[in-house]
Coordinates of C-alpha atoms in Angstrom, one line a residue:
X1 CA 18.2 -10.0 13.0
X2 CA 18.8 -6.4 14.0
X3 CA 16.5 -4.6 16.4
X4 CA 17.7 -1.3 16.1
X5 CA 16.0 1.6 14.7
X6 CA 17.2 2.4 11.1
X7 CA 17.0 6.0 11.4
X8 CA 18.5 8.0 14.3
X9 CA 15.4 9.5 16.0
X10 CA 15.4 13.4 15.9
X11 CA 15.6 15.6 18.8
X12 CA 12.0 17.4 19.3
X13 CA 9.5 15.2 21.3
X14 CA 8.0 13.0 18.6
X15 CA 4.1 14.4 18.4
X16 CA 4.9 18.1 18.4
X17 CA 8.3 17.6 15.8
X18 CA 7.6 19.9 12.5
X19 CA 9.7 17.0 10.7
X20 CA 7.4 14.3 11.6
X21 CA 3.9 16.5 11.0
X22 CA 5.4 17.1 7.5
X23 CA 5.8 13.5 7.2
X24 CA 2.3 12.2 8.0
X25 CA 0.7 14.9 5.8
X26 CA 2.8 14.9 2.6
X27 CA 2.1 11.1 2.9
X28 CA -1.2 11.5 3.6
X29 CA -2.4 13.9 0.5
X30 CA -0.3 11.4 -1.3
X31 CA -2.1 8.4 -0.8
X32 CA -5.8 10.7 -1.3
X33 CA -4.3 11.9 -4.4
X34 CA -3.7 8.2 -5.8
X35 CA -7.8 7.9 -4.7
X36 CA -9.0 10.5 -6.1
X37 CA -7.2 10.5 -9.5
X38 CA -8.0 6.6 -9.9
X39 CA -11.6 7.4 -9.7
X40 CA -11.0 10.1 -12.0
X41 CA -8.9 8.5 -14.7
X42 CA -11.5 5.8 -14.5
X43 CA -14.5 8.1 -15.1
X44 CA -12.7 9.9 -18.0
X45 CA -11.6 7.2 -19.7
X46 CA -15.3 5.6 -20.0
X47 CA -16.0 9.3 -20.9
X48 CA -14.0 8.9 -24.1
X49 CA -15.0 5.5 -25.0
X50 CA -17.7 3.0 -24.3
X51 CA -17.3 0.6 -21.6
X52 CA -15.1 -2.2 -22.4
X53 CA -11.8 -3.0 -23.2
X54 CA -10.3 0.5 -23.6
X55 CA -11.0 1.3 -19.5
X56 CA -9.0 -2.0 -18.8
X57 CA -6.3 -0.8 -21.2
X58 CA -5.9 2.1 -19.2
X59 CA -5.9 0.8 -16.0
X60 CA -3.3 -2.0 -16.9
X61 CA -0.9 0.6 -18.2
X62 CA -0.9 1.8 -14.8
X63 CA -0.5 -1.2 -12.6
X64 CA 1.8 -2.7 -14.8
X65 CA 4.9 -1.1 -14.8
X66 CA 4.0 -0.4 -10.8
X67 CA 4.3 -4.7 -10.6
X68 CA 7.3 -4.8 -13.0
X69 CA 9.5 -1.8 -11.6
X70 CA 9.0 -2.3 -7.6
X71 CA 12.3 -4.5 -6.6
X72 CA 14.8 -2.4 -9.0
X73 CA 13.3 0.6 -7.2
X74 CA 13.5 -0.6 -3.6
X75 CA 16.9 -1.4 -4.6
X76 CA 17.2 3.1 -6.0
X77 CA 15.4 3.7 -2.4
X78 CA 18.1 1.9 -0.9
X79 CA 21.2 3.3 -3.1
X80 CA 20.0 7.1 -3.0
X81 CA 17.7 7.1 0.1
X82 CA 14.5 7.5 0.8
X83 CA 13.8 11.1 1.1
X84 CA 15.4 11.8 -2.6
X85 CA 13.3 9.0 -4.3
X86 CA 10.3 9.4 -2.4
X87 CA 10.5 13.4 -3.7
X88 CA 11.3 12.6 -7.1
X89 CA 9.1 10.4 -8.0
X90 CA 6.1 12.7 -5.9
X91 CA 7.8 15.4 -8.5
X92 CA 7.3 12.8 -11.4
X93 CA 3.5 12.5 -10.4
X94 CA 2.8 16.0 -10.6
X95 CA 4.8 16.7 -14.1
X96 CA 2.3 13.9 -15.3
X97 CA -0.5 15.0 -14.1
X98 CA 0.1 18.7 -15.6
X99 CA 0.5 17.0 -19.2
X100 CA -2.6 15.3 -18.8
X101 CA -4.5 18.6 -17.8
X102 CA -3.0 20.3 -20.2
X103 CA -4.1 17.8 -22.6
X104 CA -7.6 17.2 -21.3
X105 CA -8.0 21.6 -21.3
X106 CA -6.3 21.9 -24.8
X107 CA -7.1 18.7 -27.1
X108 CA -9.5 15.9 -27.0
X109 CA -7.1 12.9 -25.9
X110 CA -7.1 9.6 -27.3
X111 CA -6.6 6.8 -25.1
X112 CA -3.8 5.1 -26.0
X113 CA -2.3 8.6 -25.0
X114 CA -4.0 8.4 -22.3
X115 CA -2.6 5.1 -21.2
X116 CA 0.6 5.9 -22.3
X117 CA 1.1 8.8 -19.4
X118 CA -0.8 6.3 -17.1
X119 CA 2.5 4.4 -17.9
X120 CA 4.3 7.0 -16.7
X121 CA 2.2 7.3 -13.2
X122 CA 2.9 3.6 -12.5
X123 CA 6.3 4.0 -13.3
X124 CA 6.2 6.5 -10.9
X125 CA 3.8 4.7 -7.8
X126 CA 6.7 1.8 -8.1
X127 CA 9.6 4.1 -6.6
X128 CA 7.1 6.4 -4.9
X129 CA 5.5 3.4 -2.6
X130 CA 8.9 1.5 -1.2
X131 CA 10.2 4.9 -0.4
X132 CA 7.3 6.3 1.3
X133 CA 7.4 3.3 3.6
X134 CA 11.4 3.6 4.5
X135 CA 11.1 7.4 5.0
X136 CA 9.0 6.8 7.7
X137 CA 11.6 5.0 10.3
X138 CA 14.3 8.0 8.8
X139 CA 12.4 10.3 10.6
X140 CA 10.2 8.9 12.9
X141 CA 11.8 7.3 16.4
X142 CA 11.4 3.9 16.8
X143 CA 9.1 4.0 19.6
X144 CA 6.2 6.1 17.3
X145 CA 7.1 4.3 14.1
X146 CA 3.3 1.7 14.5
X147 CA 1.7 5.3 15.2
X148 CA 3.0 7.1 12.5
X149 CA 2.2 4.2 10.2
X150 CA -1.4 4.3 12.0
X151 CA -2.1 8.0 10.6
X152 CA -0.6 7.4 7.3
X153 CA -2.6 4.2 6.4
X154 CA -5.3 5.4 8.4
X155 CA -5.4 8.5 5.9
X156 CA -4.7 6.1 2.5
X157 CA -8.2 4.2 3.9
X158 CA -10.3 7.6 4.4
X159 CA -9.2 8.4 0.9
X160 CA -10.1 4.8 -0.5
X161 CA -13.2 5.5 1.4
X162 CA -14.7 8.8 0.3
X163 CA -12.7 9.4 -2.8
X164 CA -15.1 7.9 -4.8
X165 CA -17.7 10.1 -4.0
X166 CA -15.6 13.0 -3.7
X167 CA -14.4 12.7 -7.2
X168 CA -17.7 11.7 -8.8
X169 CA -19.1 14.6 -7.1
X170 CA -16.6 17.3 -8.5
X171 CA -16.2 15.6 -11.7
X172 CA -20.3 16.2 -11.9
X173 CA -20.1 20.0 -10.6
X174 CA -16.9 21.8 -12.1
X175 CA -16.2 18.8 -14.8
X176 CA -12.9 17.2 -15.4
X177 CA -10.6 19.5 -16.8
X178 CA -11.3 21.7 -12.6
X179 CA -11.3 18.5 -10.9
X180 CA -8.2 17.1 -12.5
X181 CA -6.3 20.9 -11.5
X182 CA -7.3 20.0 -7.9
X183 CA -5.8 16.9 -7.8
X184 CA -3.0 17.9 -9.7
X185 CA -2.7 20.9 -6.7
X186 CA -3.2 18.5 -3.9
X187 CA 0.3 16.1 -5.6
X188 CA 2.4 19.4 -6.0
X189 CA 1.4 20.0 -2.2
X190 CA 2.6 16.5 -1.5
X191 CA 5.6 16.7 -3.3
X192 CA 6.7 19.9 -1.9
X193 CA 6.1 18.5 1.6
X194 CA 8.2 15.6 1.4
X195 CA 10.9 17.0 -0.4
X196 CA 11.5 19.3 2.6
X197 CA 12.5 15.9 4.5
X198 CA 16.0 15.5 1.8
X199 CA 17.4 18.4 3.5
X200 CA 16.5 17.4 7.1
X201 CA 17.9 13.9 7.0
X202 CA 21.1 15.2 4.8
X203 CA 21.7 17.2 7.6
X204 CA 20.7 14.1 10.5
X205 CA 23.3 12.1 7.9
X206 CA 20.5 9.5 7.7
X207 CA 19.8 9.8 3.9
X208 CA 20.9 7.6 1.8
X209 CA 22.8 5.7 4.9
X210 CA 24.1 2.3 3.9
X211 CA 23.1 3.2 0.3
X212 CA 23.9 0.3 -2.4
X213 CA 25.7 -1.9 0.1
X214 CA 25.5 -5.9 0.6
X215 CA 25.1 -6.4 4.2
X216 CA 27.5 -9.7 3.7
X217 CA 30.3 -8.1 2.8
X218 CA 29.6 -4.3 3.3
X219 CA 31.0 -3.3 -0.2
X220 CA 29.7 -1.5 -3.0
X221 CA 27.6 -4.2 -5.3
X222 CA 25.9 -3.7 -8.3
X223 CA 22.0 -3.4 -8.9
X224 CA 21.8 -7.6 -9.8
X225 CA 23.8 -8.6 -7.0
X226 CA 21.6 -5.5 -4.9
X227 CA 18.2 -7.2 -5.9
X228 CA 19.8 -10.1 -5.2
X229 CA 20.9 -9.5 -1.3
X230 CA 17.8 -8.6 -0.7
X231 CA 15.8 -11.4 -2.4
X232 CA 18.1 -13.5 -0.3
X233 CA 17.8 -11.6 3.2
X234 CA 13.8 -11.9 2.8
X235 CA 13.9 -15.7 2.1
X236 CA 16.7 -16.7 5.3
X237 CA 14.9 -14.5 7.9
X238 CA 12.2 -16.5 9.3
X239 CA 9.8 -13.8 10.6
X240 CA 10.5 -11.3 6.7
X241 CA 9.5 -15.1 4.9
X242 CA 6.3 -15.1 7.0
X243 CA 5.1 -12.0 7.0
X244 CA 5.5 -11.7 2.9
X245 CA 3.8 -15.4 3.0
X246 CA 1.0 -13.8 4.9
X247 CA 0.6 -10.5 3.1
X248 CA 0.7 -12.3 -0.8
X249 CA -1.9 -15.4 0.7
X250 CA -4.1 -12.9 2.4
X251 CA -4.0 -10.8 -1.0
X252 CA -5.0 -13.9 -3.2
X253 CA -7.8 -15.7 -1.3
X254 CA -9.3 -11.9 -0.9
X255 CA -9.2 -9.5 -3.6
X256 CA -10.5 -11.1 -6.1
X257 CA -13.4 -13.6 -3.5
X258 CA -14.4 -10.3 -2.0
X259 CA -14.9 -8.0 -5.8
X260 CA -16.2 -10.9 -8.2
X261 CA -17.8 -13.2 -5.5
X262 CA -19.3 -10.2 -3.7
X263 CA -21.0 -9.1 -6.8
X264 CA -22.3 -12.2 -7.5
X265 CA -23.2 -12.3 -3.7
X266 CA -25.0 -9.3 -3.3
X267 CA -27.1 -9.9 -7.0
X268 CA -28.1 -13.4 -5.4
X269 CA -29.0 -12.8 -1.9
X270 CA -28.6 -9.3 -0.9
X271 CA -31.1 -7.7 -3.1
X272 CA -29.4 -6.6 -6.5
X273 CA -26.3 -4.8 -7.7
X274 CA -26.3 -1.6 -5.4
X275 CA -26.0 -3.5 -2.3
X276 CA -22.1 -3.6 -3.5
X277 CA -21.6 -0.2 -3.0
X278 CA -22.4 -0.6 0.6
X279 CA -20.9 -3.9 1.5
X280 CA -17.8 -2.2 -0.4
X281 CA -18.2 1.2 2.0
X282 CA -18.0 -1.4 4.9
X283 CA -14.6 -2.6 4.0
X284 CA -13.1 1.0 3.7
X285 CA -14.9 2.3 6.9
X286 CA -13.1 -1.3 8.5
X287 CA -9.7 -0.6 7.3
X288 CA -9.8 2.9 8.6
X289 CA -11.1 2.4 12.2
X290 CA -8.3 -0.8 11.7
X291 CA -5.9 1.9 10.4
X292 CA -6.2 4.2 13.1
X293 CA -6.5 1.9 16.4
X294 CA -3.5 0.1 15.3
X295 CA -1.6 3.6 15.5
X296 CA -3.4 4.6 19.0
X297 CA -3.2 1.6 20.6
X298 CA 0.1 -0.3 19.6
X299 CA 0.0 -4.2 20.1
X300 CA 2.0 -5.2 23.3
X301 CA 2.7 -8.7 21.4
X302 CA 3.0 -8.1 18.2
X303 CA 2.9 -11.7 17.2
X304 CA 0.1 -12.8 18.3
X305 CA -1.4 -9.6 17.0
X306 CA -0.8 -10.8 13.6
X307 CA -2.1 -14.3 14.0
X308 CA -5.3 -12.4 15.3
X309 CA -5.5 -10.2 12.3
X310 CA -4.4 -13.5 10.1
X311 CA -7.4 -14.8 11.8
X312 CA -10.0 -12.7 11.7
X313 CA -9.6 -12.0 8.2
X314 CA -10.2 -15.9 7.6
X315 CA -13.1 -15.9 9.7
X316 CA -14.8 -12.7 8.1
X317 CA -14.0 -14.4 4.5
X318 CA -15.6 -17.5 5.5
X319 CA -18.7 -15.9 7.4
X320 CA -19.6 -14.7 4.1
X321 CA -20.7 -17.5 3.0
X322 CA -24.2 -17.3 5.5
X323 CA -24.5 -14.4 5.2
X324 CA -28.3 -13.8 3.3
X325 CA -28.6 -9.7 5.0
X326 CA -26.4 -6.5 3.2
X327 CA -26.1 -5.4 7.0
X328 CA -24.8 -8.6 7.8
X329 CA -22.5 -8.9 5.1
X330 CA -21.6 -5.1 5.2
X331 CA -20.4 -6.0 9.3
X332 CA -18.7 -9.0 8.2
X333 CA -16.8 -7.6 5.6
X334 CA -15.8 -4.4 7.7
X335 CA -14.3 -7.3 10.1
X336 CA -12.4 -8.4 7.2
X337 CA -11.5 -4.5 6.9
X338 CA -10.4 -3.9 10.2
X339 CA -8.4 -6.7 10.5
X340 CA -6.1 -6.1 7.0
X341 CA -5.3 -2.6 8.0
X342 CA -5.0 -3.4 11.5
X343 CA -2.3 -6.2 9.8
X344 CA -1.0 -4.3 7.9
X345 CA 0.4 -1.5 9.9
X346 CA 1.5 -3.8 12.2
X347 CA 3.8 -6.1 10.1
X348 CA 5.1 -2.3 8.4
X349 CA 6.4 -1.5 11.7
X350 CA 7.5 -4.3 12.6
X351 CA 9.9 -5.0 9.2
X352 CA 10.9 -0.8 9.5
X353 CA 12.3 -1.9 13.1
X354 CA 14.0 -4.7 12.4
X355 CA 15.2 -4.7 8.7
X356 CA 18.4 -3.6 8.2
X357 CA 19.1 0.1 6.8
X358 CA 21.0 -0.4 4.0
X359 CA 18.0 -3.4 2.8
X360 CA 15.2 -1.7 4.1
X361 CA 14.1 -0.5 0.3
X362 CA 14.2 -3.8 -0.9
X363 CA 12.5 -5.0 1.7
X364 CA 9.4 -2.7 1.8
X365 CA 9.3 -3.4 -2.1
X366 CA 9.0 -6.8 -1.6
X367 CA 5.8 -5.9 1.1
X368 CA 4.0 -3.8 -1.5
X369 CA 4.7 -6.2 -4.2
X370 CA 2.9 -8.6 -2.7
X371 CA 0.0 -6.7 -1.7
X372 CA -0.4 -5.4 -6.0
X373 CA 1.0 -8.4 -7.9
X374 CA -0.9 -11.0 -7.1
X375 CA -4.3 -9.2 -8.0
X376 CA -4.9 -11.1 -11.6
X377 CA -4.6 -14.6 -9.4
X378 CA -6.8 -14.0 -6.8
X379 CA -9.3 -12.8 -9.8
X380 CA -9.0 -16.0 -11.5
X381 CA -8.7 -18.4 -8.2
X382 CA -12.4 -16.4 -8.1
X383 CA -14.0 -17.2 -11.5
X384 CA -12.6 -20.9 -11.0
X385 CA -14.4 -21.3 -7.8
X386 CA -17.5 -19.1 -8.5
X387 CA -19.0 -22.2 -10.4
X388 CA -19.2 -24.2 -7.2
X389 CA -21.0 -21.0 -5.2
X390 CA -20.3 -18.6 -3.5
X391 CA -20.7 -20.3 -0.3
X392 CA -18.2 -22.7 -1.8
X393 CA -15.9 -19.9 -3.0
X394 CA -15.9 -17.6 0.6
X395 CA -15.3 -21.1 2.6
X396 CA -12.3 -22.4 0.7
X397 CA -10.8 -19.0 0.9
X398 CA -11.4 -18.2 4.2
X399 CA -10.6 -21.8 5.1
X400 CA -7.0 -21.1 3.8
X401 CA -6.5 -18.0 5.6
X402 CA -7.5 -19.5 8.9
X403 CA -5.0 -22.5 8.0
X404 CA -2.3 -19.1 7.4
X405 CA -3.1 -18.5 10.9
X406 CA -2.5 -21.5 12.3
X407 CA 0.8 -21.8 10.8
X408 CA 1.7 -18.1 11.3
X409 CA 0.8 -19.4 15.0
X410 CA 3.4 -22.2 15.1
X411 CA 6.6 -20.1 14.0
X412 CA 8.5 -19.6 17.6
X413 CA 9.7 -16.3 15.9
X414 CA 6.4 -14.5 15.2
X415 CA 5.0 -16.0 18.5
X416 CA 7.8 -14.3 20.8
X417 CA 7.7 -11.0 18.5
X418 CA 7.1 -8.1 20.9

């Protein structure tokens, strides 16, 4: 496995380069924006309808073609770079997002057209995410890439965090048709931002650098044998295997435990339905401090890092089932917080390192597929276990992340990882 960087660092000291400030904040307002407009789309969909199945209809249409279209765009990150898609589809977002307002301002929308541009969002989040995350090692040097990653997660988190009440707030004091046009500013402000990066790395002759090519034979493949290569380098390297094992367990024994069994949770023994909202706040405020202490203080031993973070999320899952206190459970599942986006930034730097250029998109596709794809799972590994309690339900699922731990623990490759 290579160790070398996969972009060639740029010349200007790393914390004062223009390049790499652009970076973190077109990134940045991009992953706000994606807060803030799902609490929006939410609201304004149960705004045109009762509760029910039309909501869900609209937020399928979005994650669905996002699960579907993720590997054939890390393999379009990796043909025409990262910069280029990462634009483009930022471009694609905005374009949506003005027919939508102009809909909303001009006509009352239904919402099957509604969930026909949310299509056209997740369409666009699948290219926009895999690129995002290989545009960072382009411009950042290798040194500053867990940093970089640090401030960009660090600022998806404080967006998951207070977008929620951010949005609710405007939507109640300039309505949906202003608060929509803010949002809609904030993605052209992020698209314009990142697309200054094409020219930059054209220039560095980084973009688009071993574009298309199948690293076991160098030669010009097509987009099957593509997906393919990269399908196949994640599945022979030892340490890519684990971390994706890690990522898509950690995803299933959490999402779904932490949202279904935490309602049920808080309605039993933490004093009704509003004590959600703040366990829930405790998880955001967790992955950003997790976020941002990752990037300030980067890991010496990366492996056993991960094994830490494996770890603590399995303990914080399982410590939920004693918990009978919302501050109790609110610090336990903060834990849980802290240690995801503490993992997470970690294992992001670590494959942007060491993954080679020319897979790097397929790769990183892989990584968010199996943070998004596995949702519906964990959501019905949930409702199957919720009949035996919740105590039942947070120990079996925090008992197989702590088992993930141990055998993250016993692979000779992730312990050595520096």
């Amino acid at each position: 496995m290579t160790t070398k960087p996969v972009g060639q660092p740029l010349p200007r000291a790393p914390l004062g380069d223009p390049h790499l400030r652009r970076l973190v904040v077109g990134e940045g307002l991009a992953g706000v924006v994606d807060a803030l407009f799902l609490v929006w789309l939410t609201l304004f969909v149960l705004d045109l309808s009762e509760p029910g199945i039309s909501t869900g209809l609209v937020l399928v249409a979005v994650a669905l073609p996002r699960a579907v279209l993720l590997l054939p765009a890390g393999v379009l990150v990796d043909r025409l770079g990262p910069a280029r898609v990462a634009a483009t589809a930022s471009w694609l977002r905005v374009a949506v997002l003005l027919a939508l307002g102009a809909l909303v301002t001009l006509t009352s929308p239904s919402v099957t057209t509604v969930a026909l541009l949310a299509t056209l969002l997740g369409a666009a989040d699948a290219a926009y995410f895999p690129a995002a995350l290989a545009l960072i090692p382009a411009v950042v040097p290798t040194e500053k890439l867990t940093r970089v990653n640090g401030l960009v997660q660090g600022a998806e988190s404080g967006g998951d965090l207070v977008g929620p009440a951010v949005a609710a707030g405007a939507i109640a004091v300039i309505g949906f048709d202003a608060t929509l046009g803010v949002i809609t500013a904030t993605a052209a402000l992020a698209a314009a931002t990142l697309s200054t990066l094409i020219r930059v790395l054209r220039r560095g002759g980084t973009e688009g650098e071993g574009a298309g090519q199948d690293p076991d034979d160098g030669e010009s493949v097509s987009s099957a044998r593509a997906l393919a290569a990269g399908l196949r380098y994640a599945w022979r390297e030892p340490l890519v295997r684990g971390m994706l094992g890690a990522v898509a367990l950690i995803n299933i024994t959490v999402v779904g435990p932490v949202l279904v069994g935490g309602a049920v949770l808080a309605d039993q023994r933490l004093g009704g339905a509003g004590a959600l909202g703040i366990v829930l706040s405790g998880f955001g405020a967790g992955s950003l401090a997790g976020s941002l202490v990752a990037g300030w203080r980067p890991p010496a031993r990366r492996g056993w890092t991960v094994v830490g973070g494996v770890a603590a999320i399995g303990a914080g899952m399982a410590g939920l089932a004693a918990v009978t206190h919302v501050v109790a459970a609110t610090a336990v599942v903060a834990l849980i917080g802290i240690g995801s986006a503490f993992l997470g930034v970690v294992i992001v730097a670590t494959l942007q390192e060491r993954v080679p250029a020319g897979l790097l998109g397929r790769v990183l596709s892989l990584v968010v597929l199996a943070t998004v794809a596995f949702d519906p799972f964990s959501y019905v590994i949930a409702g199957a276990l919720l009949p035996y309690g919740t105590t039942t339900l947070f120990l079996v699922c925090g008992g197989a992340v702590l088992a993930c731990a141990g055998v993250v623990a016993a692979s000779a490759e992730m312990r050595s990882l520096r």
